[in-house]
Short mmCIF file of C-alpha atoms and ligand atoms in Angstrom, two decimals:
data_model
loop_
_atom_site.label_atom_id
_atom_site.label_comp_id
_atom_site.label_asym_id
_atom_site.label_seq_id
_atom_site.Cartn_x
_atom_site.Cartn_y
_atom_site.Cartn_z
CA MET A 1 53.48 107.52 118.69
CA ASN A 2 52.33 103.96 119.03
CA PHE A 3 48.85 102.56 118.64
CA SER A 4 47.02 99.62 120.18
CA PHE A 5 43.43 98.44 120.07
CA GLY A 6 41.20 97.92 123.08
CA THR A 7 37.65 96.75 123.73
CA GLY A 8 37.11 98.12 127.22
CA HIS A 9 34.62 100.83 128.09
CA ALA A 10 35.51 104.49 127.66
CA SER A 11 34.20 105.30 131.12
CA ALA A 12 36.79 102.91 132.57
CA ALA A 13 39.70 104.25 130.45
CA LYS A 14 42.97 104.95 132.22
CA ALA A 15 45.19 107.54 130.51
CA ASP A 16 46.05 111.21 130.59
CA VAL A 17 43.15 111.98 128.28
CA LEU A 18 40.06 110.35 126.84
CA VAL A 19 39.24 111.56 123.33
CA LEU A 20 35.54 111.26 122.64
CA PRO A 21 34.16 112.10 119.18
CA LEU A 22 30.42 112.84 119.16
CA PHE A 23 27.75 113.51 116.57
CA ASP A 24 25.50 116.50 117.16
CA THR A 25 22.56 114.19 117.81
CA ASP A 26 24.53 112.17 120.41
CA LEU A 27 24.07 115.07 122.84
CA THR A 28 20.40 115.69 122.26
CA GLU A 29 18.89 112.35 121.34
CA LYS A 30 17.28 110.53 124.22
CA LYS A 31 16.76 107.23 122.37
CA ASN A 32 20.20 105.92 121.50
CA PRO A 33 23.01 108.03 122.94
CA PRO A 34 26.46 106.36 122.80
CA SER A 35 27.20 104.50 126.02
CA ALA A 36 30.73 105.98 126.16
CA TRP A 37 29.12 109.37 126.63
CA VAL A 38 26.29 108.28 128.91
CA LYS A 39 28.39 106.17 131.30
CA SER A 40 31.23 108.68 131.49
CA ASP A 41 28.71 111.39 132.24
CA LYS A 42 27.11 109.25 134.93
CA LYS A 43 30.48 108.67 136.58
CA MET A 44 31.02 112.40 136.49
CA ARG A 45 27.58 112.85 138.10
CA GLY A 46 26.23 114.70 135.12
CA LEU A 47 29.08 117.20 135.04
CA LEU A 48 30.34 116.11 131.62
CA ALA A 49 27.09 117.07 129.88
CA LYS A 50 26.66 120.16 132.02
CA LEU A 51 30.16 121.52 131.37
CA ALA A 52 29.94 120.69 127.68
CA GLN A 53 26.72 122.65 127.50
CA GLN A 54 28.22 125.56 129.39
CA GLU A 55 31.13 125.61 126.96
CA GLY A 56 28.69 125.76 124.07
CA PHE A 57 29.78 122.35 122.76
CA LYS A 58 27.09 121.01 120.45
CA GLY A 59 29.01 118.35 118.54
CA LYS A 60 29.43 120.58 115.48
CA ALA A 61 32.01 119.44 112.95
CA ASP A 62 34.65 122.02 113.90
CA GLN A 63 34.18 121.98 117.66
CA SER A 64 36.30 120.58 120.44
CA CYS A 65 36.10 121.03 124.17
CA VAL A 66 38.40 120.02 127.04
CA ILE A 67 36.85 118.96 130.33
CA GLN A 68 38.64 118.39 133.66
CA THR A 69 37.48 115.23 135.42
CA HIS A 70 38.83 116.10 138.89
CA GLY A 71 39.55 112.46 139.53
CA LYS A 72 36.03 111.24 138.83
CA LEU A 73 37.26 109.22 135.84
CA GLY A 74 40.45 107.27 135.23
CA VAL A 75 41.56 110.03 132.85
CA GLY A 76 42.69 113.52 133.79
CA ARG A 77 40.66 115.16 131.07
CA VAL A 78 38.06 114.36 128.45
CA ILE A 79 38.47 115.94 125.03
CA LEU A 80 35.12 116.12 123.26
CA LEU A 81 35.26 116.36 119.48
CA GLY A 82 32.35 117.36 117.28
CA LEU A 83 31.63 115.19 114.22
CA GLY A 84 28.66 117.25 112.98
CA THR A 85 25.59 115.52 111.57
CA ARG A 86 25.57 111.83 110.77
CA ALA A 87 24.26 112.51 107.26
CA LYS A 88 27.42 114.42 106.34
CA PHE A 89 29.85 112.09 108.07
CA ASN A 90 32.79 110.51 106.27
CA ALA A 91 36.29 109.39 107.18
CA GLU A 92 37.71 112.85 106.50
CA VAL A 93 35.40 114.42 109.11
CA LEU A 94 36.82 111.96 111.63
CA ARG A 95 40.42 112.52 110.44
CA MET A 96 40.03 116.27 110.95
CA ALA A 97 38.39 115.80 114.36
CA ILE A 98 41.11 113.48 115.61
CA GLY A 99 43.70 115.98 114.36
CA ARG A 100 42.07 118.64 116.54
CA GLY A 101 41.91 116.19 119.42
CA ILE A 102 45.57 115.25 119.27
CA LYS A 103 46.59 118.92 119.03
CA ALA A 104 44.60 119.59 122.20
CA ALA A 105 46.14 116.56 123.92
CA ASN A 106 49.65 117.69 122.99
CA LYS A 107 48.91 121.16 124.31
CA LEU A 108 47.90 119.58 127.62
CA LYS A 109 51.24 117.74 127.58
CA SER A 110 49.43 114.40 127.68
CA LYS A 111 51.57 111.34 127.10
CA THR A 112 48.83 108.74 126.85
CA ALA A 113 45.46 108.95 125.18
CA VAL A 114 42.48 106.67 124.77
CA ILE A 115 40.48 107.43 121.64
CA GLN A 116 36.91 106.16 121.34
CA VAL A 117 36.32 105.04 117.75
CA PRO A 118 32.76 106.06 116.86
CA GLY A 119 30.25 103.41 115.81
CA VAL A 120 29.89 103.99 112.08
CA ARG A 121 29.39 101.78 109.07
CA GLU A 122 32.86 101.72 107.51
CA LEU A 123 34.97 100.71 110.49
CA ASP A 124 38.14 100.03 108.50
CA ALA A 125 38.12 103.49 106.93
CA SER A 126 37.47 104.99 110.36
CA LEU A 127 40.42 103.21 111.97
CA GLN A 128 42.65 104.40 109.15
CA ALA A 129 41.35 107.96 109.54
CA VAL A 130 41.96 107.95 113.30
CA VAL A 131 45.58 106.82 112.98
CA GLU A 132 46.25 109.22 110.09
CA GLY A 133 44.54 112.10 111.89
CA ALA A 134 46.60 111.53 115.02
CA LEU A 135 49.94 111.34 113.18
CA LEU A 136 49.18 114.23 110.83
CA GLY A 137 47.87 116.31 113.73
CA THR A 138 51.10 115.82 115.66
CA TYR A 139 53.24 117.25 112.86
CA ARG A 140 55.21 120.40 113.57
CA TYR A 141 57.92 122.07 111.56
CA ASP A 142 60.31 123.34 114.21
CA LYS A 143 63.65 122.50 112.69
CA TRP A 144 64.77 126.13 112.71
CA ARG A 145 63.56 127.09 116.15
CA THR A 146 66.14 127.52 118.86
CA THR A 147 63.81 128.56 121.71
CA ASN A 148 61.19 126.37 123.44
CA LYS A 149 62.04 123.66 120.99
CA ASP A 150 62.83 120.82 123.35
CA GLU A 151 59.92 121.57 125.61
CA LYS A 152 57.54 121.65 122.65
CA ALA A 153 59.02 118.58 121.01
CA SER A 154 58.60 116.50 124.14
CA ALA A 155 54.98 117.60 124.58
CA ARG A 156 53.61 114.84 122.43
CA VAL A 157 51.26 111.97 123.00
CA GLU A 158 53.28 108.77 122.88
CA LYS A 159 50.75 106.01 123.45
CA VAL A 160 47.33 105.85 121.91
CA GLN A 161 44.76 103.18 122.56
CA LEU A 162 41.87 102.97 120.10
CA LEU A 163 38.71 101.79 121.82
CA LEU A 164 36.63 99.82 119.35
CA PRO A 165 32.90 100.58 119.14
CA ASP A 166 30.51 98.50 121.29
CA GLY A 167 30.25 94.93 120.08
CA VAL A 168 33.27 95.04 117.74
CA LYS A 169 35.99 92.49 118.40
CA LYS A 170 39.68 93.02 117.78
CA ASP A 171 41.00 91.26 114.71
CA LYS A 172 44.34 90.90 113.03
CA SER A 173 43.46 92.97 109.97
CA MET A 174 43.19 96.04 112.22
CA ASP A 175 46.95 96.02 112.83
CA GLY A 176 47.43 96.00 109.06
CA THR A 177 45.10 98.99 108.70
CA ALA A 178 46.95 100.91 111.41
CA ALA A 179 50.31 100.08 109.82
CA LEU A 180 49.12 101.29 106.40
CA ALA A 181 47.73 104.47 107.94
CA ARG A 182 51.06 105.10 109.65
CA THR A 183 53.00 104.57 106.44
CA ILE A 184 50.75 107.01 104.59
CA ALA A 185 50.70 109.69 107.31
CA GLU A 186 54.47 109.53 107.77
CA ALA A 187 54.95 109.89 104.03
CA ALA A 188 52.66 112.95 104.01
CA ASN A 189 54.67 114.40 106.90
CA PHE A 190 57.88 113.70 104.97
CA ALA A 191 56.40 115.63 102.03
CA ARG A 192 55.46 118.46 104.41
CA ASP A 193 59.06 118.67 105.66
CA LEU A 194 60.38 118.93 102.10
CA VAL A 195 57.92 121.71 101.24
CA ASN A 196 58.38 123.65 104.49
CA GLU A 197 62.15 123.69 104.13
CA PRO A 198 63.34 127.14 102.98
CA ALA A 199 64.45 127.35 99.36
CA GLY A 200 68.00 128.15 100.42
CA THR A 201 68.28 124.72 102.00
CA MET A 202 65.98 122.87 99.62
CA THR A 203 67.86 123.49 96.39
CA PRO A 204 67.48 121.14 93.41
CA THR A 205 70.70 119.42 94.53
CA ILE A 206 69.40 118.91 98.08
CA LEU A 207 66.02 117.74 96.79
CA ALA A 208 67.85 115.16 94.66
CA GLU A 209 69.85 114.06 97.71
CA GLN A 210 66.64 113.67 99.67
CA ALA A 211 65.19 111.59 96.83
CA LYS A 212 68.33 109.48 96.85
CA ALA A 213 68.22 108.85 100.59
CA MET A 214 64.54 107.96 100.39
CA ALA A 215 65.05 105.66 97.38
CA LYS A 216 67.86 103.85 99.16
CA GLU A 217 65.84 103.32 102.30
CA ALA A 218 62.69 102.28 100.43
CA GLY A 219 64.47 100.12 97.84
CA LEU A 220 63.54 102.16 94.77
CA GLY A 221 65.57 102.69 91.61
CA LEU A 222 66.97 106.18 91.11
CA HIS A 223 68.57 108.21 88.34
CA VAL A 224 69.59 111.84 88.75
CA PHE A 225 70.67 113.88 85.72
CA ASP A 226 72.54 117.20 85.90
CA ARG A 227 72.56 120.22 83.56
CA LYS A 228 74.85 118.56 81.03
CA LYS A 229 72.70 115.46 80.78
CA ILE A 230 69.52 117.54 80.63
CA ALA A 231 71.08 119.37 77.67
CA GLU A 232 71.94 116.04 76.01
CA LEU A 233 68.31 115.08 76.40
CA ASN A 234 67.37 118.22 74.42
CA MET A 235 65.18 119.53 77.20
CA GLY A 236 65.30 123.11 75.98
CA LEU A 237 62.29 124.23 78.02
CA PHE A 238 63.67 122.86 81.28
CA LEU A 239 67.13 124.30 80.54
CA GLY A 240 65.64 127.67 79.67
CA VAL A 241 63.97 128.01 83.07
CA ALA A 242 67.03 126.68 84.91
CA ARG A 243 69.45 129.08 83.18
CA GLY A 244 68.90 132.05 85.47
CA SER A 245 70.03 130.24 88.59
CA VAL A 246 73.51 129.28 89.75
CA GLU A 247 71.93 126.20 91.27
CA GLU A 248 72.44 123.08 89.16
CA PRO A 249 69.11 121.71 87.85
CA LYS A 250 68.35 118.04 88.49
CA LEU A 251 66.15 115.65 86.59
CA ILE A 252 65.11 113.05 89.16
CA HIS A 253 63.72 109.69 88.09
CA LEU A 254 62.53 107.21 90.72
CA SER A 255 61.32 103.77 89.82
CA TYR A 256 59.53 100.90 91.46
CA THR A 257 59.64 97.59 89.59
CA PRO A 258 57.76 94.50 90.84
CA ASP A 259 59.84 91.37 91.51
CA ASP A 260 57.48 89.20 89.49
CA PRO A 261 58.67 89.27 85.84
CA VAL A 262 55.15 89.23 84.42
CA ALA A 263 54.10 92.15 86.63
CA ALA A 264 57.32 93.99 85.80
CA LYS A 265 56.43 93.93 82.09
CA ARG A 266 53.06 95.60 82.59
CA ALA A 267 52.66 99.18 81.38
CA PRO A 268 53.79 101.49 84.19
CA ILE A 269 52.08 104.37 85.95
CA ALA A 270 54.03 107.63 85.71
CA LEU A 271 53.80 110.29 88.39
CA VAL A 272 55.27 113.67 87.48
CA GLY A 273 55.80 116.46 90.01
CA LYS A 274 56.59 120.13 89.56
CA ALA A 275 59.83 120.82 91.42
CA ILE A 276 60.56 124.53 91.22
CA THR A 277 62.50 124.90 94.48
CA PHE A 278 62.04 128.66 94.32
CA ASP A 279 59.87 130.65 91.94
CA SER A 280 60.88 134.32 91.90
CA GLY A 281 59.04 134.71 88.60
CA GLY A 282 62.33 135.24 86.74
CA LEU A 283 62.58 138.46 84.74
CA SER A 284 58.76 138.69 84.99
CA LEU A 285 59.57 139.13 88.67
CA LYS A 286 56.84 138.48 91.22
CA PRO A 287 55.96 141.20 93.71
CA SER A 288 57.38 140.52 97.17
CA ASP A 289 54.06 139.32 98.63
CA GLY A 290 53.54 136.80 95.87
CA MET A 291 57.13 135.55 96.16
CA LEU A 292 57.06 134.96 99.89
CA ASP A 293 55.62 131.44 99.73
CA MET A 294 57.42 130.34 96.59
CA LYS A 295 59.63 127.84 98.40
CA THR A 296 56.47 125.71 98.19
CA ASP A 297 56.60 125.55 94.39
CA MET A 298 58.01 122.03 94.59
CA ALA A 299 54.99 120.61 96.46
CA GLY A 300 54.04 118.48 93.44
CA SER A 301 57.39 116.71 93.58
CA ALA A 302 57.09 116.31 97.36
CA ALA A 303 53.76 114.55 96.80
CA VAL A 304 55.40 112.23 94.27
CA LEU A 305 58.29 111.48 96.65
CA GLY A 306 55.88 110.81 99.51
CA ALA A 307 53.70 108.55 97.39
CA MET A 308 56.69 106.62 95.98
CA ARG A 309 57.85 105.94 99.53
CA VAL A 310 54.52 104.27 100.30
CA ILE A 311 54.36 102.49 96.93
CA ALA A 312 57.70 100.83 97.65
CA LYS A 313 56.02 99.17 100.63
CA LEU A 314 52.70 98.42 98.90
CA LYS A 315 54.50 96.57 96.11
CA PRO A 316 51.73 96.85 93.49
CA PRO A 317 51.77 94.33 90.60
CA PHE A 318 52.85 96.95 88.01
CA PRO A 319 55.78 99.38 87.74
CA VAL A 320 55.46 102.95 89.00
CA HIS A 321 57.80 105.77 88.03
CA GLY A 322 58.25 109.19 89.56
CA PHE A 323 59.72 112.11 87.59
CA MET A 324 60.72 115.55 88.81
CA GLY A 325 62.43 118.38 86.96
CA ALA A 326 64.02 120.34 89.78
CA CYS A 327 65.35 123.86 89.31
CA GLU A 328 65.01 127.45 90.49
CA ASN A 329 63.31 130.20 88.52
CA MET A 330 65.56 133.24 88.99
CA PRO A 331 66.34 136.51 87.21
CA SER A 332 70.00 137.06 86.26
CA GLY A 333 72.25 138.16 83.43
CA ASN A 334 71.91 134.65 82.11
CA ALA A 335 68.19 134.22 82.67
CA TYR A 336 65.79 133.32 79.86
CA ARG A 337 64.17 136.39 78.39
CA LEU A 338 60.72 137.46 77.28
CA GLY A 339 60.48 136.90 73.56
CA ASP A 340 63.02 134.05 73.58
CA VAL A 341 62.01 130.94 71.66
CA LEU A 342 62.84 127.65 73.36
CA VAL A 343 62.93 124.25 71.67
CA SER A 344 61.39 121.41 73.64
CA ARG A 345 62.54 117.79 73.77
CA LEU A 346 59.45 116.94 71.74
CA GLY A 347 60.58 119.40 69.05
CA LYS A 348 57.76 121.89 69.58
CA THR A 349 58.93 125.49 69.91
CA VAL A 350 57.69 127.89 72.57
CA GLU A 351 57.75 131.69 72.61
CA ILE A 352 58.28 133.03 76.12
CA THR A 353 55.72 135.71 76.91
CA ASN A 354 56.03 135.48 80.69
CA THR A 355 58.97 133.95 82.55
CA ASP A 356 56.69 133.39 85.56
CA ALA A 357 54.83 130.67 83.62
CA GLU A 358 57.83 128.41 84.22
CA GLY A 359 56.20 125.32 85.69
CA ARG A 360 54.52 124.30 82.45
CA LEU A 361 57.84 124.64 80.60
CA VAL A 362 59.75 122.28 82.88
CA LEU A 363 56.76 119.94 83.03
CA GLY A 364 56.49 119.95 79.24
CA ASP A 365 59.92 118.37 78.84
CA VAL A 366 59.54 116.05 81.82
CA LEU A 367 56.12 114.86 80.64
CA THR A 368 57.66 114.12 77.24
CA TYR A 369 60.35 112.07 78.94
CA ALA A 370 57.84 110.20 81.13
CA ASN A 371 55.66 109.51 78.11
CA GLU A 372 58.54 107.76 76.34
CA LEU A 373 58.09 104.87 78.79
CA LYS A 374 54.68 104.27 77.18
CA PRO A 375 52.91 104.42 80.53
CA ALA A 376 49.34 103.20 81.01
CA ALA A 377 48.63 106.56 82.64
CA ILE A 378 50.37 109.77 83.64
CA ILE A 379 49.34 111.84 86.62
CA ASP A 380 51.11 115.15 87.11
CA LEU A 381 50.94 117.30 90.21
CA ALA A 382 51.87 120.95 90.17
CA THR A 383 51.48 124.21 92.06
CA LEU A 384 50.83 125.55 88.61
CA THR A 385 48.56 128.58 88.68
CA GLY A 386 47.25 131.26 91.00
CA ALA A 387 44.17 131.16 88.78
CA CYS A 388 43.28 127.73 90.16
CA ILE A 389 43.14 129.22 93.67
CA VAL A 390 40.94 132.03 92.37
CA ALA A 391 38.63 129.44 90.78
CA LEU A 392 38.36 126.88 93.58
CA GLY A 393 39.60 128.57 96.73
CA PRO A 394 42.62 127.54 98.77
CA TRP A 395 41.34 124.14 99.97
CA VAL A 396 40.47 122.49 96.66
CA ALA A 397 42.70 121.20 93.85
CA GLY A 398 41.73 121.30 90.19
CA ALA A 399 41.84 118.24 87.94
CA PHE A 400 42.22 118.39 84.15
CA GLY A 401 42.27 115.80 81.40
CA ASP A 402 40.17 114.27 78.66
CA ASP A 403 40.33 110.63 79.71
CA ASP A 404 37.07 110.17 81.62
CA GLN A 405 37.96 106.74 83.00
CA LEU A 406 41.29 107.85 84.45
CA MET A 407 39.73 111.08 85.69
CA TRP A 408 37.01 109.12 87.47
CA ASN A 409 39.58 106.86 89.10
CA VAL A 410 41.61 109.82 90.33
CA LEU A 411 38.55 111.68 91.63
CA GLU A 412 37.22 108.59 93.39
CA SER A 413 40.64 107.97 94.95
CA ALA A 414 40.69 111.56 96.20
CA ARG A 415 37.19 111.27 97.60
CA SER A 416 37.97 108.14 99.53
CA ALA A 417 41.35 109.50 100.71
CA GLY A 418 39.57 112.60 102.00
CA GLU A 419 41.23 115.13 99.70
CA ASP A 420 39.17 117.68 97.82
CA ILE A 421 39.84 117.53 94.08
CA TRP A 422 37.37 118.81 91.47
CA ARG A 423 37.43 118.58 87.72
CA LEU A 424 37.69 121.71 85.62
CA PRO A 425 36.92 121.66 81.89
CA MET A 426 39.59 121.61 79.21
CA THR A 427 37.34 123.63 76.99
CA ASP A 428 38.49 124.02 73.38
CA THR A 429 37.38 127.64 73.53
CA LEU A 430 40.58 128.47 75.41
CA LYS A 431 43.02 126.66 73.11
CA ASP A 432 43.66 129.58 70.80
CA VAL A 433 44.94 131.69 73.68
CA LEU A 434 48.35 130.01 73.36
CA LYS A 435 48.79 130.68 69.63
CA SER A 436 52.05 132.45 68.92
CA ASP A 437 53.04 134.66 65.98
CA VAL A 438 56.61 133.39 65.92
CA ALA A 439 56.66 129.86 67.39
CA ASP A 440 54.41 126.79 67.70
CA MET A 441 52.90 128.22 70.86
CA LYS A 442 53.53 130.70 73.63
CA ASN A 443 53.89 129.85 77.29
CA ALA A 444 51.32 132.21 78.79
CA GLY A 445 47.86 133.35 77.75
CA ASP A 446 45.76 135.98 79.46
CA ARG A 447 44.37 135.90 82.97
CA MET A 448 40.93 134.52 82.18
CA GLY A 449 40.79 130.76 82.62
CA GLY A 450 44.52 130.74 83.40
CA SER A 451 44.57 127.27 84.92
CA ILE A 452 42.77 125.83 81.89
CA THR A 453 45.22 127.33 79.38
CA ALA A 454 48.06 125.96 81.51
CA ALA A 455 46.49 122.50 81.25
CA HIS A 456 46.18 122.90 77.46
CA PHE A 457 49.88 123.71 77.32
CA LEU A 458 50.77 120.52 79.22
CA LYS A 459 48.49 118.38 77.08
CA GLU A 460 50.65 119.17 74.04
CA PHE A 461 53.38 116.99 75.59
CA VAL A 462 51.48 113.84 76.60
CA GLY A 463 50.05 112.87 73.23
CA GLU A 464 47.33 110.23 73.43
CA THR A 465 48.42 108.76 76.75
CA PRO A 466 45.68 108.80 79.42
CA TRP A 467 46.66 111.75 81.57
CA VAL A 468 45.37 113.75 84.51
CA HIS A 469 46.87 117.03 85.62
CA LEU A 470 46.30 118.13 89.22
CA ASP A 471 46.77 121.82 89.99
CA ILE A 472 47.51 121.81 93.72
CA ALA A 473 48.54 125.48 94.05
CA GLY A 474 45.85 126.02 96.73
CA PRO A 475 45.73 123.03 99.06
CA SER A 476 49.46 122.20 99.05
CA ASN A 477 49.92 124.97 101.55
CA VAL A 478 47.57 126.57 104.09
CA ASN A 479 47.90 129.82 106.00
CA LYS A 480 45.63 128.70 108.83
CA GLU A 481 45.92 125.63 111.00
CA LYS A 482 42.83 123.46 110.84
CA GLY A 483 41.97 119.91 111.93
CA TYR A 484 45.08 117.78 111.32
CA MET A 485 46.74 120.52 109.27
CA ALA A 486 49.40 122.85 110.61
CA LYS A 487 50.16 126.22 109.04
CA GLY A 488 52.33 125.67 105.99
CA ALA A 489 52.69 122.54 103.89
CA THR A 490 49.92 119.93 103.96
CA GLY A 491 51.44 116.97 102.11
CA PHE A 492 48.45 117.23 99.78
CA ALA A 493 47.93 114.46 97.18
CA VAL A 494 50.11 111.83 98.85
CA ARG A 495 46.95 110.14 100.14
CA THR A 496 45.16 110.39 96.80
CA LEU A 497 48.09 108.93 94.86
CA VAL A 498 48.47 106.04 97.30
CA GLU A 499 44.74 105.32 97.10
CA PHE A 500 44.91 105.43 93.31
CA ILE A 501 47.67 102.83 93.28
CA ARG A 502 45.81 100.65 95.81
CA ARG A 503 42.65 100.74 93.72
CA ARG A 504 44.51 99.85 90.57
CA THR A 505 46.13 96.98 92.43
CA ALA A 506 42.75 95.73 93.67
CA GLU A 507 41.33 95.97 90.14
CA LEU A 508 44.21 94.00 88.64
CA ASN A 509 44.02 91.35 91.35
CA ALA A 510 40.26 91.00 90.87
CA ALA A 511 40.76 90.58 87.12
CA ALA A 512 43.44 87.93 87.74
CA ASP A 513 41.15 86.04 90.15
CA GLU A 514 38.39 86.08 87.58
CA ALA A 515 40.75 84.69 84.95
CA ILE A 516 41.62 81.82 87.30
CA ASP A 517 37.91 81.19 87.99
CA THR A 518 37.07 80.90 84.31
CA SER A 519 40.02 78.63 83.57
CA ASP A 520 38.80 76.38 86.42
CA ALA A 521 35.38 76.17 84.85
CA GLU A 522 36.70 75.03 81.49
N1 BES B 601 54.06 128.84 91.05
C1 BES B 601 53.18 129.75 90.43
C2 BES B 601 51.71 129.48 90.76
C3 BES B 601 51.29 129.72 92.18
C4 BES B 601 50.79 130.94 92.56
C5 BES B 601 51.36 128.70 93.11
C6 BES B 601 50.40 131.15 93.86
C7 BES B 601 50.95 128.91 94.42
C8 BES B 601 50.47 130.14 94.79
C9 BES B 601 53.34 129.68 88.92
O1 BES B 601 54.61 129.38 88.45
C10 BES B 601 52.99 131.03 88.37
O2 BES B 601 53.69 131.95 88.65
N2 BES B 601 51.91 131.09 87.59
C11 BES B 601 51.47 132.30 87.02
C12 BES B 601 51.11 132.02 85.58
C13 BES B 601 50.92 133.26 84.74
C14 BES B 601 52.21 134.02 84.62
C15 BES B 601 50.42 132.84 83.38
C16 BES B 601 50.28 132.78 87.81
O3 BES B 601 49.51 131.98 88.31
O4 BES B 601 50.14 133.98 87.97
MN1 MN B 602 55.81 131.15 88.26
ZN1 ZN B 603 55.81 128.35 89.75
#
């Protein structure tokens, strides 16, 4: 799909479809209705408004409506998209709407589309949201289909022209915004592919190969360690989980280092992703229903891989590392048992009370390893607990950590990237739940507050380093298509991580500029 910018009038657009996002008030207000709507309607002799009304289109935030123009406009059809009320508008509303619009356009087998960018305050964020929404909305996972595949694959919009709002001129920075949006959306789609891939063909070895191919293309450093090396690193928790599977575990370490030697010496950011390529539960076997989606238990690592791919292009003025402990959690004659005591890399011992609480074990050792780099901050991402879905629902991720500043930065990044992440408390009242009679701690507490106890477990391995844990068990995967999301993997957290790195870059650059200003004054 390629994008260009235009300043013409929507009513004069020539393409297969015109995509027209509208606020609810745009349809009812007599004072200042958008001219794209008014003029197009005039050319259609009032049919646009009439048909929209007949279809019950009111501009609500989840509505869309396709209208035939019968040759009265230069486009075959108009796709109306509801944006809801202006008061609730943000870039994510637009991203979702454009996702719906592009899905409708693809269904109509349109090849070319003109999208009217709505007149709103933050134009740059809107342009980014439109490009992201279009690319994310086009995503399909049809690798394993043998029927209808070619027909479906070719039914995709190829050319998109973004019509700028009235009075806005084209400028060079817009191409940069579109390019960034493309890089981000393609990375999220890459993450979606990794997560959607069945566990049989997304083994730890294959995940490591994917990381290698990506690192090579992006110009990132890469180390991959196998079972023997993981044992040498004394990662007893990781090894314990990996034992039950014939698949070789892989510790994957990606690194971005700035070219500038001063920047390269700065404290790095560490991103850590859960990479259980299949979670059967182990000997604490999951029931069939709960196991069905467990190929997605590596979504945290997919988010890290997606983000690292973008970071390689952003080239921030500080190093960024990505760590993933990839393995399967399987029952077997060699599997780790309930009651076993495992010794972590950090030295802490863990009594296994549930082999299905495996993510925190692998993460414990990998967090320890990441922390040895003395990072300025660690962010981990994990499909860690069903309890987090119970607490927040399937669309919202939980955030945990005691460092308020880092937490704020992560939450603000999520907000501006349009991903829903909310903080949950690491209340001390739930710390005792992990006390063990035989070891330093046990790996699973009781059901109540399960995502909080999981976070307490992880915290044991990060020491005093500023750290945020994101439990993405819900939003990493959806069972309903919606907006720009398709059923299945969402690529959740790629956008938040990229935004976090961009903000940190902006902060550092602002501080450097200030330092230059003051030295000038002296
Ligand atoms: N991978 C699961 C968590 C999960 C559940 C992710 C549902 C996505 C959807 C995790 O390893 C797990 O099994 N957690 C247990 C923890 C319990 C045994 C303490 C859970 O949530 O039930
Ligand atoms: Mn599990
Ligand atoms: Zn798991």
